[in-house]
Amino acid sequence: MWVLAWNNPKIHTPERRKTWLACEEHREHLSQFLGVRGFLKDVVLLQEWESSQNP
């Protein structure tokens, strides 16, 4: 599983991160969807995301 971290700069503060989970099959499509809108901030494996959130 992958975590797509994003925010909408029109309504979120710069440090705010919303997340979507994606399987390998859908990761690229969802990344492109968010990227075209300028929302995508990061794409990381779920294990890495969990490790970074709970040091």
PDB file with one MODEL, atoms N, CA, C and O in Angstrom:
MODEL        1
ATOM      1  N   MET A   1       0.839  -1.190   0.000  1.00  0.00           N
ATOM      2  CA  MET A   1       0.000   0.000   0.000  1.00  0.00           C
ATOM      3  C   MET A   1       0.878   1.244   0.000  1.00  0.00           C
ATOM      4  O   MET A   1       1.990   1.254   0.527  1.00  0.00           O
ATOM      5  N   TRP A   2       0.344   2.272  -0.600  1.00  0.00           N
ATOM      6  CA  TRP A   2       1.028   3.564  -0.710  1.00  0.00           C
ATOM      7  C   TRP A   2       0.190   4.647  -0.051  1.00  0.00           C
ATOM      8  O   TRP A   2      -1.039   4.573  -0.036  1.00  0.00           O
ATOM      9  N   VAL A   3       0.860   5.645   0.490  1.00  0.00           N
ATOM     10  CA  VAL A   3       0.198   6.831   1.040  1.00  0.00           C
ATOM     11  C   VAL A   3       0.477   7.982   0.088  1.00  0.00           C
ATOM     12  O   VAL A   3       1.630   8.278  -0.226  1.00  0.00           O
ATOM     13  N   LEU A   4      -0.592   8.628  -0.369  1.00  0.00           N
ATOM     14  CA  LEU A   4      -0.468   9.838  -1.182  1.00  0.00           C
ATOM     15  C   LEU A   4      -0.840  10.996  -0.265  1.00  0.00           C
ATOM     16  O   LEU A   4      -1.998  11.148   0.126  1.00  0.00           O
ATOM     17  N   ALA A   5       0.148  11.801   0.069  1.00  0.00           N
ATOM     18  CA  ALA A   5      -0.073  12.943   0.952  1.00  0.00           C
ATOM     19  C   ALA A   5      -0.322  14.172   0.077  1.00  0.00           C
ATOM     20  O   ALA A   5       0.418  14.428  -0.874  1.00  0.00           O
ATOM     21  N   TRP A   6      -1.359  14.921   0.404  1.00  0.00           N
ATOM     22  CA  TRP A   6      -1.731  16.045  -0.439  1.00  0.00           C
ATOM     23  C   TRP A   6      -2.387  17.140   0.398  1.00  0.00           C
ATOM     24  O   TRP A   6      -2.747  16.928   1.555  1.00  0.00           O
ATOM     25  N   ASN A   7      -2.531  18.291  -0.202  1.00  0.00           N
ATOM     26  CA  ASN A   7      -3.372  19.345   0.362  1.00  0.00           C
ATOM     27  C   ASN A   7      -3.840  20.266  -0.754  1.00  0.00           C
ATOM     28  O   ASN A   7      -3.225  20.353  -1.817  1.00  0.00           O
ATOM     29  N   ASN A   8      -4.921  20.934  -0.487  1.00  0.00           N
ATOM     30  CA  ASN A   8      -5.468  21.918  -1.415  1.00  0.00           C
ATOM     31  C   ASN A   8      -5.052  23.283  -0.872  1.00  0.00           C
ATOM     32  O   ASN A   8      -5.584  23.723   0.148  1.00  0.00           O
ATOM     33  N   PRO A   9      -4.110  23.961  -1.533  1.00  0.00           N
ATOM     34  CA  PRO A   9      -3.604  25.221  -0.995  1.00  0.00           C
ATOM     35  C   PRO A   9      -4.660  26.323  -0.865  1.00  0.00           C
ATOM     36  O   PRO A   9      -4.450  27.301  -0.148  1.00  0.00           O
ATOM     37  N   LYS A  10      -5.776  26.169  -1.545  1.00  0.00           N
ATOM     38  CA  LYS A  10      -6.838  27.177  -1.426  1.00  0.00           C
ATOM     39  C   LYS A  10      -7.577  27.065  -0.094  1.00  0.00           C
ATOM     40  O   LYS A  10      -8.154  28.045   0.378  1.00  0.00           O
ATOM     41  N   ILE A  11      -7.565  25.864   0.522  1.00  0.00           N
ATOM     42  CA  ILE A  11      -8.327  25.697   1.767  1.00  0.00           C
ATOM     43  C   ILE A  11      -7.517  25.136   2.939  1.00  0.00           C
ATOM     44  O   ILE A  11      -7.999  25.145   4.071  1.00  0.00           O
ATOM     45  N   HIS A  12      -6.289  24.644   2.688  1.00  0.00           N
ATOM     46  CA  HIS A  12      -5.468  24.064   3.752  1.00  0.00           C
ATOM     47  C   HIS A  12      -4.212  24.906   3.974  1.00  0.00           C
ATOM     48  O   HIS A  12      -3.685  25.514   3.041  1.00  0.00           O
ATOM     49  N   THR A  13      -3.745  24.933   5.215  1.00  0.00           N
ATOM     50  CA  THR A  13      -2.470  25.581   5.493  1.00  0.00           C
ATOM     51  C   THR A  13      -1.360  24.755   4.841  1.00  0.00           C
ATOM     52  O   THR A  13      -1.547  23.562   4.603  1.00  0.00           O
ATOM     53  N   PRO A  14      -0.204  25.369   4.547  1.00  0.00           N
ATOM     54  CA  PRO A  14       0.864  24.651   3.830  1.00  0.00           C
ATOM     55  C   PRO A  14       1.338  23.364   4.505  1.00  0.00           C
ATOM     56  O   PRO A  14       1.712  22.416   3.816  1.00  0.00           O
ATOM     57  N   GLU A  15       1.332  23.314   5.826  1.00  0.00           N
ATOM     58  CA  GLU A  15       1.823  22.117   6.518  1.00  0.00           C
ATOM     59  C   GLU A  15       0.776  21.009   6.634  1.00  0.00           C
ATOM     60  O   GLU A  15       1.118  19.880   6.984  1.00  0.00           O
ATOM     61  N   ARG A  16      -0.479  21.307   6.351  1.00  0.00           N
ATOM     62  CA  ARG A  16      -1.555  20.306   6.456  1.00  0.00           C
ATOM     63  C   ARG A  16      -1.384  19.225   5.406  1.00  0.00           C
ATOM     64  O   ARG A  16      -1.091  19.525   4.249  1.00  0.00           O
ATOM     65  N   ARG A  17      -1.566  17.968   5.795  1.00  0.00           N
ATOM     66  CA  ARG A  17      -1.499  16.854   4.854  1.00  0.00           C
ATOM     67  C   ARG A  17      -2.725  15.969   5.007  1.00  0.00           C
ATOM     68  O   ARG A  17      -2.985  15.423   6.080  1.00  0.00           O
ATOM     69  N   LYS A  18      -3.459  15.840   3.942  1.00  0.00           N
ATOM     70  CA  LYS A  18      -4.547  14.876   3.864  1.00  0.00           C
ATOM     71  C   LYS A  18      -3.937  13.642   3.205  1.00  0.00           C
ATOM     72  O   LYS A  18      -2.931  13.754   2.504  1.00  0.00           O
ATOM     73  N   THR A  19      -4.522  12.477   3.417  1.00  0.00           N
ATOM     74  CA  THR A  19      -3.924  11.270   2.849  1.00  0.00           C
ATOM     75  C   THR A  19      -4.967  10.398   2.170  1.00  0.00           C
ATOM     76  O   THR A  19      -6.122  10.314   2.588  1.00  0.00           O
ATOM     77  N   TRP A  20      -4.513   9.763   1.116  1.00  0.00           N
ATOM     78  CA  TRP A  20      -5.266   8.713   0.444  1.00  0.00           C
ATOM     79  C   TRP A  20      -4.374   7.481   0.442  1.00  0.00           C
ATOM     80  O   TRP A  20      -3.160   7.591   0.271  1.00  0.00           O
ATOM     81  N   LEU A  21      -4.960   6.328   0.629  1.00  0.00           N
ATOM     82  CA  LEU A  21      -4.235   5.072   0.480  1.00  0.00           C
ATOM     83  C   LEU A  21      -4.497   4.527  -0.918  1.00  0.00           C
ATOM     84  O   LEU A  21      -5.607   4.628  -1.440  1.00  0.00           O
ATOM     85  N   ALA A  22      -3.466   3.952  -1.511  1.00  0.00           N
ATOM     86  CA  ALA A  22      -3.599   3.405  -2.860  1.00  0.00           C
ATOM     87  C   ALA A  22      -2.810   2.103  -2.970  1.00  0.00           C
ATOM     88  O   ALA A  22      -1.727   1.967  -2.401  1.00  0.00           O
ATOM     89  N   CYS A  23      -3.368   1.162  -3.705  1.00  0.00           N
ATOM     90  CA  CYS A  23      -2.632  -0.064  -4.023  1.00  0.00           C
ATOM     91  C   CYS A  23      -1.691   0.260  -5.180  1.00  0.00           C
ATOM     92  O   CYS A  23      -1.778   1.328  -5.785  1.00  0.00           O
ATOM     93  N   GLU A  24      -0.803  -0.664  -5.475  1.00  0.00           N
ATOM     94  CA  GLU A  24       0.164  -0.466  -6.556  1.00  0.00           C
ATOM     95  C   GLU A  24      -0.545  -0.174  -7.889  1.00  0.00           C
ATOM     96  O   GLU A  24      -0.095   0.660  -8.675  1.00  0.00           O
ATOM     97  N   GLU A  25      -1.644  -0.864  -8.120  1.00  0.00           N
ATOM     98  CA  GLU A  25      -2.386  -0.713  -9.381  1.00  0.00           C
ATOM     99  C   GLU A  25      -2.924   0.704  -9.586  1.00  0.00           C
ATOM    100  O   GLU A  25      -2.983   1.175 -10.722  1.00  0.00           O
ATOM    101  N   HIS A  26      -3.313   1.389  -8.517  1.00  0.00           N
ATOM    102  CA  HIS A  26      -3.951   2.703  -8.638  1.00  0.00           C
ATOM    103  C   HIS A  26      -3.062   3.875  -8.230  1.00  0.00           C
ATOM    104  O   HIS A  26      -3.456   5.032  -8.381  1.00  0.00           O
ATOM    105  N   ARG A  27      -1.876   3.588  -7.720  1.00  0.00           N
ATOM    106  CA  ARG A  27      -0.989   4.650  -7.225  1.00  0.00           C
ATOM    107  C   ARG A  27      -0.678   5.697  -8.295  1.00  0.00           C
ATOM    108  O   ARG A  27      -0.796   6.895  -8.037  1.00  0.00           O
ATOM    109  N   GLU A  28      -0.293   5.268  -9.466  1.00  0.00           N
ATOM    110  CA  GLU A  28       0.091   6.210 -10.524  1.00  0.00           C
ATOM    111  C   GLU A  28      -1.089   7.069 -10.969  1.00  0.00           C
ATOM    112  O   GLU A  28      -0.948   8.281 -11.130  1.00  0.00           O
ATOM    113  N   HIS A  29      -2.236   6.455 -11.164  1.00  0.00           N
ATOM    114  CA  HIS A  29      -3.415   7.208 -11.600  1.00  0.00           C
ATOM    115  C   HIS A  29      -3.805   8.272 -10.573  1.00  0.00           C
ATOM    116  O   HIS A  29      -4.055   9.424 -10.929  1.00  0.00           O
ATOM    117  N   LEU A  30      -3.857   7.884  -9.310  1.00  0.00           N
ATOM    118  CA  LEU A  30      -4.226   8.850  -8.267  1.00  0.00           C
ATOM    119  C   LEU A  30      -3.162   9.927  -8.100  1.00  0.00           C
ATOM    120  O   LEU A  30      -3.490  11.082  -7.828  1.00  0.00           O
ATOM    121  N   SER A  31      -1.888   9.563  -8.259  1.00  0.00           N
ATOM    122  CA  SER A  31      -0.813  10.551  -8.189  1.00  0.00           C
ATOM    123  C   SER A  31      -0.963  11.585  -9.300  1.00  0.00           C
ATOM    124  O   SER A  31      -0.793  12.782  -9.068  1.00  0.00           O
ATOM    125  N   GLN A  32      -1.279  11.125 -10.498  1.00  0.00           N
ATOM    126  CA  GLN A  32      -1.479  12.044 -11.618  1.00  0.00           C
ATOM    127  C   GLN A  32      -2.689  12.945 -11.376  1.00  0.00           C
ATOM    128  O   GLN A  32      -2.636  14.143 -11.656  1.00  0.00           O
ATOM    129  N   PHE A  33      -3.771  12.379 -10.862  1.00  0.00           N
ATOM    130  CA  PHE A  33      -4.983  13.146 -10.562  1.00  0.00           C
ATOM    131  C   PHE A  33      -4.659  14.303  -9.617  1.00  0.00           C
ATOM    132  O   PHE A  33      -5.047  15.445  -9.865  1.00  0.00           O
ATOM    133  N   LEU A  34      -3.943  13.997  -8.528  1.00  0.00           N
ATOM    134  CA  LEU A  34      -3.591  15.035  -7.555  1.00  0.00           C
ATOM    135  C   LEU A  34      -2.518  15.970  -8.108  1.00  0.00           C
ATOM    136  O   LEU A  34      -2.553  17.173  -7.850  1.00  0.00           O
ATOM    137  N   GLY A  35      -1.574  15.431  -8.860  1.00  0.00           N
ATOM    138  CA  GLY A  35      -0.485  16.234  -9.403  1.00  0.00           C
ATOM    139  C   GLY A  35      -0.950  17.283 -10.393  1.00  0.00           C
ATOM    140  O   GLY A  35      -0.465  18.414 -10.366  1.00  0.00           O
ATOM    141  N   VAL A  36      -1.870  16.933 -11.256  1.00  0.00           N
ATOM    142  CA  VAL A  36      -2.394  17.878 -12.248  1.00  0.00           C
ATOM    143  C   VAL A  36      -3.021  19.086 -11.556  1.00  0.00           C
ATOM    144  O   VAL A  36      -2.982  20.195 -12.089  1.00  0.00           O
ATOM    145  N   ARG A  37      -3.590  18.880 -10.390  1.00  0.00           N
ATOM    146  CA  ARG A  37      -4.245  19.950  -9.646  1.00  0.00           C
ATOM    147  C   ARG A  37      -3.281  20.714  -8.733  1.00  0.00           C
ATOM    148  O   ARG A  37      -3.659  21.707  -8.111  1.00  0.00           O
ATOM    149  N   GLY A  38      -2.040  20.242  -8.661  1.00  0.00           N
ATOM    150  CA  GLY A  38      -1.046  20.872  -7.810  1.00  0.00           C
ATOM    151  C   GLY A  38      -1.228  20.530  -6.338  1.00  0.00           C
ATOM    152  O   GLY A  38      -0.748  21.257  -5.469  1.00  0.00           O
ATOM    153  N   PHE A  39      -1.916  19.430  -6.053  1.00  0.00           N
ATOM    154  CA  PHE A  39      -2.206  19.048  -4.674  1.00  0.00           C
ATOM    155  C   PHE A  39      -1.204  18.047  -4.099  1.00  0.00           C
ATOM    156  O   PHE A  39      -1.011  18.012  -2.884  1.00  0.00           O
ATOM    157  N   LEU A  40      -0.565  17.238  -4.935  1.00  0.00           N
ATOM    158  CA  LEU A  40       0.279  16.145  -4.459  1.00  0.00           C
ATOM    159  C   LEU A  40       1.539  16.679  -3.790  1.00  0.00           C
ATOM    160  O   LEU A  40       2.253  17.504  -4.358  1.00  0.00           O
ATOM    161  N   LYS A  41       1.804  16.200  -2.577  1.00  0.00           N
ATOM    162  CA  LYS A  41       2.987  16.614  -1.823  1.00  0.00           C
ATOM    163  C   LYS A  41       3.998  15.493  -1.674  1.00  0.00           C
ATOM    164  O   LYS A  41       5.202  15.747  -1.685  1.00  0.00           O
ATOM    165  N   ASP A  42       3.530  14.244  -1.531  1.00  0.00           N
ATOM    166  CA  ASP A  42       4.445  13.137  -1.301  1.00  0.00           C
ATOM    167  C   ASP A  42       3.746  11.816  -1.577  1.00  0.00           C
ATOM    168  O   ASP A  42       2.530  11.703  -1.421  1.00  0.00           O
ATOM    169  N   VAL A  43       4.527  10.809  -1.991  1.00  0.00           N
ATOM    170  CA  VAL A  43       4.044   9.440  -2.176  1.00  0.00           C
ATOM    171  C   VAL A  43       5.055   8.526  -1.500  1.00  0.00           C
ATOM    172  O   VAL A  43       6.215   8.464  -1.906  1.00  0.00           O
ATOM    173  N   VAL A  44       4.612   7.821  -0.469  1.00  0.00           N
ATOM    174  CA  VAL A  44       5.516   6.929   0.274  1.00  0.00           C
ATOM    175  C   VAL A  44       4.801   5.627   0.606  1.00  0.00           C
ATOM    176  O   VAL A  44       3.573   5.556   0.637  1.00  0.00           O
ATOM    177  N   LEU A  45       5.601   4.608   0.852  1.00  0.00           N
ATOM    178  CA  LEU A  45       5.021   3.342   1.293  1.00  0.00           C
ATOM    179  C   LEU A  45       4.342   3.531   2.646  1.00  0.00           C
ATOM    180  O   LEU A  45       4.797   4.324   3.471  1.00  0.00           O
ATOM    181  N   LEU A  46       3.268   2.810   2.866  1.00  0.00           N
ATOM    182  CA  LEU A  46       2.514   2.922   4.109  1.00  0.00           C
ATOM    183  C   LEU A  46       3.406   2.689   5.322  1.00  0.00           C
ATOM    184  O   LEU A  46       3.294   3.409   6.314  1.00  0.00           O
ATOM    185  N   GLN A  47       4.283   1.703   5.262  1.00  0.00           N
ATOM    186  CA  GLN A  47       5.172   1.413   6.390  1.00  0.00           C
ATOM    187  C   GLN A  47       6.060   2.611   6.716  1.00  0.00           C
ATOM    188  O   GLN A  47       6.277   2.924   7.887  1.00  0.00           O
ATOM    189  N   GLU A  48       6.570   3.279   5.687  1.00  0.00           N
ATOM    190  CA  GLU A  48       7.413   4.466   5.901  1.00  0.00           C
ATOM    191  C   GLU A  48       6.598   5.594   6.516  1.00  0.00           C
ATOM    192  O   GLU A  48       7.076   6.287   7.415  1.00  0.00           O
ATOM    193  N   TRP A  49       5.368   5.785   6.037  1.00  0.00           N
ATOM    194  CA  TRP A  49       4.500   6.839   6.556  1.00  0.00           C
ATOM    195  C   TRP A  49       4.211   6.606   8.041  1.00  0.00           C
ATOM    196  O   TRP A  49       4.290   7.528   8.853  1.00  0.00           O
ATOM    197  N   GLU A  50       3.877   5.369   8.378  1.00  0.00           N
ATOM    198  CA  GLU A  50       3.576   5.050   9.777  1.00  0.00           C
ATOM    199  C   GLU A  50       4.802   5.261  10.656  1.00  0.00           C
ATOM    200  O   GLU A  50       4.676   5.755  11.777  1.00  0.00           O
ATOM    201  N   SER A  51       5.974   4.900  10.173  1.00  0.00           N
ATOM    202  CA  SER A  51       7.204   5.099  10.935  1.00  0.00           C
ATOM    203  C   SER A  51       7.494   6.579  11.158  1.00  0.00           C
ATOM    204  O   SER A  51       7.945   6.973  12.233  1.00  0.00           O
ATOM    205  N   SER A  52       7.239   7.388  10.153  1.00  0.00           N
ATOM    206  CA  SER A  52       7.523   8.827  10.269  1.00  0.00           C
ATOM    207  C   SER A  52       6.508   9.543  11.167  1.00  0.00           C
ATOM    208  O   SER A  52       6.814  10.598  11.722  1.00  0.00           O
ATOM    209  N   GLN A  53       5.320   8.988  11.312  1.00  0.00           N
ATOM    210  CA  GLN A  53       4.282   9.610  12.138  1.00  0.00           C
ATOM    211  C   GLN A  53       4.385   9.212  13.599  1.00  0.00           C
ATOM    212  O   GLN A  53       3.843   9.896  14.467  1.00  0.00           O
ATOM    213  N   ASN A  54       5.079   8.107  13.884  1.00  0.00           N
ATOM    214  CA  ASN A  54       5.214   7.592  15.259  1.00  0.00           C
ATOM    215  C   ASN A  54       6.693   7.348  15.577  1.00  0.00           C
ATOM    216  O   ASN A  54       7.115   6.200  15.717  1.00  0.00           O
ATOM    217  N   PRO A  55       7.478   8.417  15.690  1.00  0.00           N
ATOM    218  CA  PRO A  55       8.925   8.218  15.923  1.00  0.00           C
ATOM    219  C   PRO A  55       9.197   7.615  17.301  1.00  0.00           C
ATOM    220  O   PRO A  55      10.352   7.384  17.657  1.00  0.00           O
TER     221      PRO A  55
ENDMDL
END
